Amino acid sequence: MMKLYGISISNYFSVAKAAFLEKGVPFEEVPTMPGDAPEVVAASPMGKVPYVVREDGSTLSETNVIFDYLEEIQPNPRLYPSDSWEKAKTKEIIRTVELYVDAAARALITMVYFGAPRDEVAIKSQRPVIEKGLGALKQLAVFEPFIAGKEYSYADIAAYFHLQFTNLHTTKLYDWDIYKEDRALAEYIERVSIQPMIKQVSDQLTKDLNSFLSKGRS
């Protein structure tokens, strides 16, 4: 059985976990913090989670790569469109939400997750970056009814958890709920939130993150 390494409060770990569950691929969850520990870097060269270890000890990191591997070993249920162009457009959405939405909010993570003092310069400079990333994502999104079209896909898994991560940052630092200003986005998130595997993983993430954040405030 493959092992999936990471921490439940990580949106990237949650993305990978939800993908495993959607595919019905058996796995063992191994709680692991990201960082420079030799055993982590040996499996994930950048020290990031999630990463996967097979029974033979071989490793795989990066959520997009994990998506592709899962799709190869378990074709059903299909989580990429069969059409080559639509598959590429789905991957375009995934990369956009990662690189230009999640990453823009992630620059502020120490203030939200770890209680660092407010850095007003960073807060001010990062908002337009987040706005630009959200604009790019909305330009690509279809919402018919899912983000890449009619079929539920890896793009929905990635978008859901990365947008939730982003909204946590914007509400705390800017008093800006990204869903309140965009009805289509809010309705989309509501649709995806009731997908059984998304809900299962999201409920665990929320529970553990609230516990983590409350400890940081105590």
PDB file of C-alpha atoms in Angstrom:
ATOM      1  CA  MET A   1       0.000   0.000   0.000  1.00  0.00           C
ATOM      2  CA  MET A   2       1.267   3.463  -0.850  1.00  0.00           C
ATOM      3  CA  LYS A   3       1.911   5.965   1.919  1.00  0.00           C
ATOM      4  CA  LEU A   4       0.890   9.606   1.670  1.00  0.00           C
ATOM      5  CA  TYR A   5       3.031  11.926   3.781  1.00  0.00           C
ATOM      6  CA  GLY A   6       1.987  15.349   5.005  1.00  0.00           C
ATOM      7  CA  ILE A   7      -0.099  17.237   7.550  1.00  0.00           C
ATOM      8  CA  SER A   8      -3.851  17.609   7.607  1.00  0.00           C
ATOM      9  CA  ILE A   9      -3.725  21.412   7.949  1.00  0.00           C
ATOM     10  CA  SER A  10      -1.940  21.693   4.607  1.00  0.00           C
ATOM     11  CA  ASN A  11      -4.210  22.525   1.689  1.00  0.00           C
ATOM     12  CA  TYR A  12      -1.787  20.787  -0.686  1.00  0.00           C
ATOM     13  CA  PHE A  13      -1.848  17.624   1.414  1.00  0.00           C
ATOM     14  CA  SER A  14      -5.646  17.841   1.475  1.00  0.00           C
ATOM     15  CA  VAL A  15      -5.709  18.129  -2.324  1.00  0.00           C
ATOM     16  CA  ALA A  16      -3.636  14.953  -2.704  1.00  0.00           C
ATOM     17  CA  LYS A  17      -5.629  13.096  -0.051  1.00  0.00           C
ATOM     18  CA  ALA A  18      -8.933  13.986  -1.711  1.00  0.00           C
ATOM     19  CA  ALA A  19      -7.552  12.795  -5.064  1.00  0.00           C
ATOM     20  CA  PHE A  20      -6.594   9.423  -3.570  1.00  0.00           C
ATOM     21  CA  LEU A  21     -10.045   9.079  -2.035  1.00  0.00           C
ATOM     22  CA  GLU A  22     -11.836  10.068  -5.230  1.00  0.00           C
ATOM     23  CA  LYS A  23      -9.836   7.473  -7.141  1.00  0.00           C
ATOM     24  CA  GLY A  24     -10.373   4.774  -4.545  1.00  0.00           C
ATOM     25  CA  VAL A  25      -6.652   4.042  -4.428  1.00  0.00           C
ATOM     26  CA  PRO A  26      -5.682   2.552  -1.033  1.00  0.00           C
ATOM     27  CA  PHE A  27      -3.156   4.560   0.946  1.00  0.00           C
ATOM     28  CA  GLU A  28      -1.806   5.032   4.429  1.00  0.00           C
ATOM     29  CA  GLU A  29      -1.698   8.547   5.820  1.00  0.00           C
ATOM     30  CA  VAL A  30       1.621   9.368   7.513  1.00  0.00           C
ATOM     31  CA  PRO A  31       1.660  12.659   9.487  1.00  0.00           C
ATOM     32  CA  THR A  32       4.821  14.498   8.462  1.00  0.00           C
ATOM     33  CA  MET A  33       5.874  18.114   8.722  1.00  0.00           C
ATOM     34  CA  PRO A  34       7.540  19.794   5.752  1.00  0.00           C
ATOM     35  CA  GLY A  35      11.118  20.918   6.274  1.00  0.00           C
ATOM     36  CA  ASP A  36      14.760  20.059   5.851  1.00  0.00           C
ATOM     37  CA  ALA A  37      14.821  16.784   7.782  1.00  0.00           C
ATOM     38  CA  PRO A  38      16.981  14.339   5.778  1.00  0.00           C
ATOM     39  CA  GLU A  39      14.203  11.763   5.435  1.00  0.00           C
ATOM     40  CA  VAL A  40      11.822  14.418   4.083  1.00  0.00           C
ATOM     41  CA  VAL A  41      14.293  15.886   1.594  1.00  0.00           C
ATOM     42  CA  ALA A  42      15.245  12.387   0.448  1.00  0.00           C
ATOM     43  CA  ALA A  43      11.646  11.859  -0.640  1.00  0.00           C
ATOM     44  CA  SER A  44      10.684  15.423  -1.594  1.00  0.00           C
ATOM     45  CA  PRO A  45      13.756  17.405  -2.728  1.00  0.00           C
ATOM     46  CA  MET A  46      12.228  20.787  -1.807  1.00  0.00           C
ATOM     47  CA  GLY A  47      11.193  19.502   1.617  1.00  0.00           C
ATOM     48  CA  LYS A  48       7.513  20.001   0.815  1.00  0.00           C
ATOM     49  CA  VAL A  49       4.456  17.883   1.500  1.00  0.00           C
ATOM     50  CA  PRO A  50       2.647  15.967   0.242  1.00  0.00           C
ATOM     51  CA  TYR A  51       4.747  13.181  -1.123  1.00  0.00           C
ATOM     52  CA  VAL A  52       4.083   9.531  -1.827  1.00  0.00           C
ATOM     53  CA  VAL A  53       6.190   6.483  -1.009  1.00  0.00           C
ATOM     54  CA  ARG A  54       5.478   3.167  -2.714  1.00  0.00           C
ATOM     55  CA  GLU A  55       6.014  -0.252  -1.165  1.00  0.00           C
ATOM     56  CA  ASP A  56       9.360  -0.556  -2.953  1.00  0.00           C
ATOM     57  CA  GLY A  57      10.539   2.692  -1.322  1.00  0.00           C
ATOM     58  CA  SER A  58      10.391   4.830  -4.474  1.00  0.00           C
ATOM     59  CA  THR A  59       9.011   8.337  -3.981  1.00  0.00           C
ATOM     60  CA  LEU A  60       6.941  10.928  -5.788  1.00  0.00           C
ATOM     61  CA  SER A  61       6.324  14.579  -4.908  1.00  0.00           C
ATOM     62  CA  GLU A  62       4.298  17.533  -6.291  1.00  0.00           C
ATOM     63  CA  THR A  63       0.512  17.306  -6.394  1.00  0.00           C
ATOM     64  CA  ASN A  64       0.240  17.675 -10.169  1.00  0.00           C
ATOM     65  CA  VAL A  65       2.547  14.722 -10.654  1.00  0.00           C
ATOM     66  CA  ILE A  66       0.559  12.724  -8.105  1.00  0.00           C
ATOM     67  CA  PHE A  67      -2.620  13.542 -10.070  1.00  0.00           C
ATOM     68  CA  ASP A  68      -1.061  12.206 -13.274  1.00  0.00           C
ATOM     69  CA  TYR A  69       0.170   9.045 -11.560  1.00  0.00           C
ATOM     70  CA  LEU A  70      -3.211   8.313 -10.010  1.00  0.00           C
ATOM     71  CA  GLU A  71      -4.889   8.810 -13.374  1.00  0.00           C
ATOM     72  CA  GLU A  72      -2.535   6.278 -14.958  1.00  0.00           C
ATOM     73  CA  ILE A  73      -2.892   3.556 -12.335  1.00  0.00           C
ATOM     74  CA  GLN A  74      -6.636   4.028 -11.761  1.00  0.00           C
ATOM     75  CA  PRO A  75      -8.351   5.359 -14.902  1.00  0.00           C
ATOM     76  CA  ASN A  76     -11.817   5.266 -13.326  1.00  0.00           C
ATOM     77  CA  PRO A  77     -13.405   7.398 -12.175  1.00  0.00           C
ATOM     78  CA  ARG A  78     -11.816   9.709 -14.729  1.00  0.00           C
ATOM     79  CA  LEU A  79     -10.708  13.025 -13.216  1.00  0.00           C
ATOM     80  CA  TYR A  80      -9.231  14.515 -16.385  1.00  0.00           C
ATOM     81  CA  PRO A  81     -11.321  15.086 -19.518  1.00  0.00           C
ATOM     82  CA  SER A  82     -10.732  12.556 -22.306  1.00  0.00           C
ATOM     83  CA  ASP A  83     -10.356  15.314 -24.890  1.00  0.00           C
ATOM     84  CA  SER A  84      -6.719  16.443 -25.127  1.00  0.00           C
ATOM     85  CA  TRP A  85      -7.506  20.151 -25.356  1.00  0.00           C
ATOM     86  CA  GLU A  86      -9.958  20.056 -22.467  1.00  0.00           C
ATOM     87  CA  LYS A  87      -7.437  18.101 -20.416  1.00  0.00           C
ATOM     88  CA  ALA A  88      -4.836  20.793 -21.086  1.00  0.00           C
ATOM     89  CA  LYS A  89      -7.342  23.520 -20.139  1.00  0.00           C
ATOM     90  CA  THR A  90      -8.061  21.672 -16.897  1.00  0.00           C
ATOM     91  CA  LYS A  91      -4.343  21.615 -16.106  1.00  0.00           C
ATOM     92  CA  GLU A  92      -4.138  25.319 -16.986  1.00  0.00           C
ATOM     93  CA  ILE A  93      -6.729  26.066 -14.314  1.00  0.00           C
ATOM     94  CA  ILE A  94      -4.858  23.952 -11.757  1.00  0.00           C
ATOM     95  CA  ARG A  95      -1.568  25.725 -12.408  1.00  0.00           C
ATOM     96  CA  THR A  96      -3.249  29.139 -12.301  1.00  0.00           C
ATOM     97  CA  VAL A  97      -4.876  28.555  -8.916  1.00  0.00           C
ATOM     98  CA  GLU A  98      -1.591  27.205  -7.550  1.00  0.00           C
ATOM     99  CA  LEU A  99       0.856  29.753  -8.942  1.00  0.00           C
ATOM    100  CA  TYR A 100      -1.200  32.944  -8.891  1.00  0.00           C
ATOM    101  CA  VAL A 101      -3.836  32.506  -6.178  1.00  0.00           C
ATOM    102  CA  ASP A 102      -2.469  30.143  -3.527  1.00  0.00           C
ATOM    103  CA  ALA A 103       1.100  31.407  -3.897  1.00  0.00           C
ATOM    104  CA  ALA A 104      -0.022  35.027  -3.646  1.00  0.00           C
ATOM    105  CA  ALA A 105      -1.799  34.329  -0.360  1.00  0.00           C
ATOM    106  CA  ARG A 106       0.979  32.035   0.874  1.00  0.00           C
ATOM    107  CA  ALA A 107       3.342  35.005   1.059  1.00  0.00           C
ATOM    108  CA  LEU A 108       1.293  36.069   4.110  1.00  0.00           C
ATOM    109  CA  ILE A 109       1.116  32.673   5.811  1.00  0.00           C
ATOM    110  CA  THR A 110       3.320  33.486   8.815  1.00  0.00           C
ATOM    111  CA  MET A 111       0.839  36.126   9.944  1.00  0.00           C
ATOM    112  CA  VAL A 112      -2.189  33.866   9.558  1.00  0.00           C
ATOM    113  CA  TYR A 113      -0.872  30.464  10.629  1.00  0.00           C
ATOM    114  CA  PHE A 114       1.986  31.295  12.971  1.00  0.00           C
ATOM    115  CA  GLY A 115       1.013  34.533  14.676  1.00  0.00           C
ATOM    116  CA  ALA A 116       3.738  36.735  13.204  1.00  0.00           C
ATOM    117  CA  PRO A 117       3.187  40.493  13.704  1.00  0.00           C
ATOM    118  CA  ARG A 118       1.265  42.285  10.959  1.00  0.00           C
ATOM    119  CA  ASP A 119       3.539  43.438   8.194  1.00  0.00           C
ATOM    120  CA  GLU A 120       1.574  46.302   6.676  1.00  0.00           C
ATOM    121  CA  VAL A 121       3.965  46.683   3.746  1.00  0.00           C
ATOM    122  CA  ALA A 122       3.582  43.023   2.777  1.00  0.00           C
ATOM    123  CA  ILE A 123      -0.164  43.112   3.339  1.00  0.00           C
ATOM    124  CA  LYS A 124      -0.592  46.167   1.153  1.00  0.00           C
ATOM    125  CA  SER A 125       1.680  44.938  -1.620  1.00  0.00           C
ATOM    126  CA  GLN A 126       0.205  41.447  -1.756  1.00  0.00           C
ATOM    127  CA  ARG A 127      -3.464  42.333  -2.180  1.00  0.00           C
ATOM    128  CA  PRO A 128      -3.186  43.390  -5.842  1.00  0.00           C
ATOM    129  CA  VAL A 129      -1.217  40.195  -6.514  1.00  0.00           C
ATOM    130  CA  ILE A 130      -4.048  38.125  -5.055  1.00  0.00           C
ATOM    131  CA  GLU A 131      -6.607  40.157  -7.000  1.00  0.00           C
ATOM    132  CA  LYS A 132      -4.731  39.592 -10.250  1.00  0.00           C
ATOM    133  CA  GLY A 133      -4.498  35.850  -9.614  1.00  0.00           C
ATOM    134  CA  LEU A 134      -8.204  35.612  -8.832  1.00  0.00           C
ATOM    135  CA  GLY A 135      -8.968  37.575 -11.973  1.00  0.00           C
ATOM    136  CA  ALA A 136      -6.923  35.160 -14.056  1.00  0.00           C
ATOM    137  CA  LEU A 137      -8.669  32.172 -12.486  1.00  0.00           C
ATOM    138  CA  LYS A 138     -12.130  33.649 -13.071  1.00  0.00           C
ATOM    139  CA  GLN A 139     -11.216  34.323 -16.691  1.00  0.00           C
ATOM    140  CA  LEU A 140     -10.415  30.636 -17.195  1.00  0.00           C
ATOM    141  CA  ALA A 141     -13.208  29.199 -15.039  1.00  0.00           C
ATOM    142  CA  VAL A 142     -16.301  27.803 -16.723  1.00  0.00           C
ATOM    143  CA  PHE A 143     -18.604  26.903 -13.783  1.00  0.00           C
ATOM    144  CA  GLU A 144     -20.823  24.678 -15.963  1.00  0.00           C
ATOM    145  CA  PRO A 145     -21.299  23.420 -13.290  1.00  0.00           C
ATOM    146  CA  PHE A 146     -17.664  22.665 -12.441  1.00  0.00           C
ATOM    147  CA  ILE A 147     -14.651  24.892 -12.840  1.00  0.00           C
ATOM    148  CA  ALA A 148     -13.428  23.342 -16.099  1.00  0.00           C
ATOM    149  CA  GLY A 149     -16.819  22.420 -17.535  1.00  0.00           C
ATOM    150  CA  LYS A 150     -19.416  19.694 -17.157  1.00  0.00           C
ATOM    151  CA  GLU A 151     -17.161  17.111 -15.532  1.00  0.00           C
ATOM    152  CA  TYR A 152     -15.851  17.086 -11.971  1.00  0.00           C
ATOM    153  CA  SER A 153     -12.060  16.985 -12.153  1.00  0.00           C
ATOM    154  CA  TYR A 154      -8.744  17.428 -10.399  1.00  0.00           C
ATOM    155  CA  ALA A 155      -9.178  21.143 -11.098  1.00  0.00           C
ATOM    156  CA  ASP A 156     -12.140  21.213  -8.718  1.00  0.00           C
ATOM    157  CA  ILE A 157     -10.170  19.469  -5.988  1.00  0.00           C
ATOM    158  CA  ALA A 158      -7.270  21.899  -6.351  1.00  0.00           C
ATOM    159  CA  ALA A 159      -9.449  24.999  -6.719  1.00  0.00           C
ATOM    160  CA  TYR A 160     -11.590  24.190  -3.697  1.00  0.00           C
ATOM    161  CA  PHE A 161      -8.762  23.760  -1.215  1.00  0.00           C
ATOM    162  CA  HIS A 162      -6.548  26.536  -2.598  1.00  0.00           C
ATOM    163  CA  LEU A 163      -9.412  29.031  -2.671  1.00  0.00           C
ATOM    164  CA  GLN A 164     -10.348  28.128   0.894  1.00  0.00           C
ATOM    165  CA  PHE A 165      -6.719  28.678   1.897  1.00  0.00           C
ATOM    166  CA  THR A 166      -6.702  32.037   0.126  1.00  0.00           C
ATOM    167  CA  ASN A 167      -9.979  33.138   1.668  1.00  0.00           C
ATOM    168  CA  LEU A 168      -8.671  32.361   5.141  1.00  0.00           C
ATOM    169  CA  HIS A 169      -5.883  34.864   4.506  1.00  0.00           C
ATOM    170  CA  THR A 170      -7.987  37.557   2.862  1.00  0.00           C
ATOM    171  CA  THR A 171     -10.691  37.489   5.541  1.00  0.00           C
ATOM    172  CA  LYS A 172      -8.177  37.688   8.368  1.00  0.00           C
ATOM    173  CA  LEU A 173      -5.821  40.301   6.937  1.00  0.00           C
ATOM    174  CA  TYR A 174      -8.114  42.411   4.739  1.00  0.00           C
ATOM    175  CA  ASP A 175     -11.613  41.662   6.065  1.00  0.00           C
ATOM    176  CA  TRP A 176     -12.206  40.585   2.468  1.00  0.00           C
ATOM    177  CA  ASP A 177     -14.317  37.518   1.780  1.00  0.00           C
ATOM    178  CA  ILE A 178     -13.524  36.618  -1.818  1.00  0.00           C
ATOM    179  CA  TYR A 179     -16.846  34.788  -2.203  1.00  0.00           C
ATOM    180  CA  LYS A 180     -19.091  37.684  -1.162  1.00  0.00           C
ATOM    181  CA  GLU A 181     -18.056  39.787  -4.129  1.00  0.00           C
ATOM    182  CA  ASP A 182     -18.557  37.029  -6.711  1.00  0.00           C
ATOM    183  CA  ARG A 183     -21.830  35.109  -6.681  1.00  0.00           C
ATOM    184  CA  ALA A 184     -20.703  32.630  -9.349  1.00  0.00           C
ATOM    185  CA  LEU A 185     -17.598  31.753  -7.347  1.00  0.00           C
ATOM    186  CA  ALA A 186     -19.578  31.426  -4.122  1.00  0.00           C
ATOM    187  CA  GLU A 187     -22.150  29.147  -5.735  1.00  0.00           C
ATOM    188  CA  TYR A 188     -19.385  27.061  -7.275  1.00  0.00           C
ATOM    189  CA  ILE A 189     -17.644  26.578  -3.922  1.00  0.00           C
ATOM    190  CA  GLU A 190     -20.957  25.540  -2.384  1.00  0.00           C
ATOM    191  CA  ARG A 191     -21.487  22.937  -5.121  1.00  0.00           C
ATOM    192  CA  VAL A 192     -18.034  21.454  -4.686  1.00  0.00           C
ATOM    193  CA  SER A 193     -18.183  21.523  -0.883  1.00  0.00           C
ATOM    194  CA  ILE A 194     -20.876  18.829  -0.861  1.00  0.00           C
ATOM    195  CA  GLN A 195     -18.857  16.351  -2.906  1.00  0.00           C
ATOM    196  CA  PRO A 196     -18.451  13.501  -0.384  1.00  0.00           C
ATOM    197  CA  MET A 197     -14.663  13.172  -0.510  1.00  0.00           C
ATOM    198  CA  ILE A 198     -14.134  16.932  -0.562  1.00  0.00           C
ATOM    199  CA  LYS A 199     -16.365  17.270   2.485  1.00  0.00           C
ATOM    200  CA  GLN A 200     -14.607  14.454   4.316  1.00  0.00           C
ATOM    201  CA  VAL A 201     -11.162  15.943   3.812  1.00  0.00           C
ATOM    202  CA  SER A 202     -12.309  19.527   4.327  1.00  0.00           C
ATOM    203  CA  ASP A 203     -14.009  18.703   7.618  1.00  0.00           C
ATOM    204  CA  GLN A 204     -10.778  17.156   8.918  1.00  0.00           C
ATOM    205  CA  LEU A 205      -8.680  20.075   7.690  1.00  0.00           C
ATOM    206  CA  THR A 206     -11.014  22.601   9.335  1.00  0.00           C
ATOM    207  CA  LYS A 207     -11.086  20.736  12.628  1.00  0.00           C
ATOM    208  CA  ASP A 208      -7.307  20.347  12.803  1.00  0.00           C
ATOM    209  CA  LEU A 209      -6.585  23.879  11.571  1.00  0.00           C
ATOM    210  CA  ASN A 210      -8.911  25.414  14.142  1.00  0.00           C
ATOM    211  CA  SER A 211      -7.136  23.408  16.841  1.00  0.00           C
ATOM    212  CA  PHE A 212      -3.743  24.494  15.520  1.00  0.00           C
ATOM    213  CA  LEU A 213      -4.718  28.164  15.349  1.00  0.00           C
ATOM    214  CA  SER A 214      -6.298  28.145  18.817  1.00  0.00           C
ATOM    215  CA  LYS A 215      -3.093  26.739  20.297  1.00  0.00           C
ATOM    216  CA  GLY A 216      -1.160  29.526  18.613  1.00  0.00           C
ATOM    217  CA  ARG A 217      -3.391  32.121  20.262  1.00  0.00           C
ATOM    218  CA  SER A 218      -3.164  30.586  23.746  1.00  0.00           C
TER     219      SER A 218
END
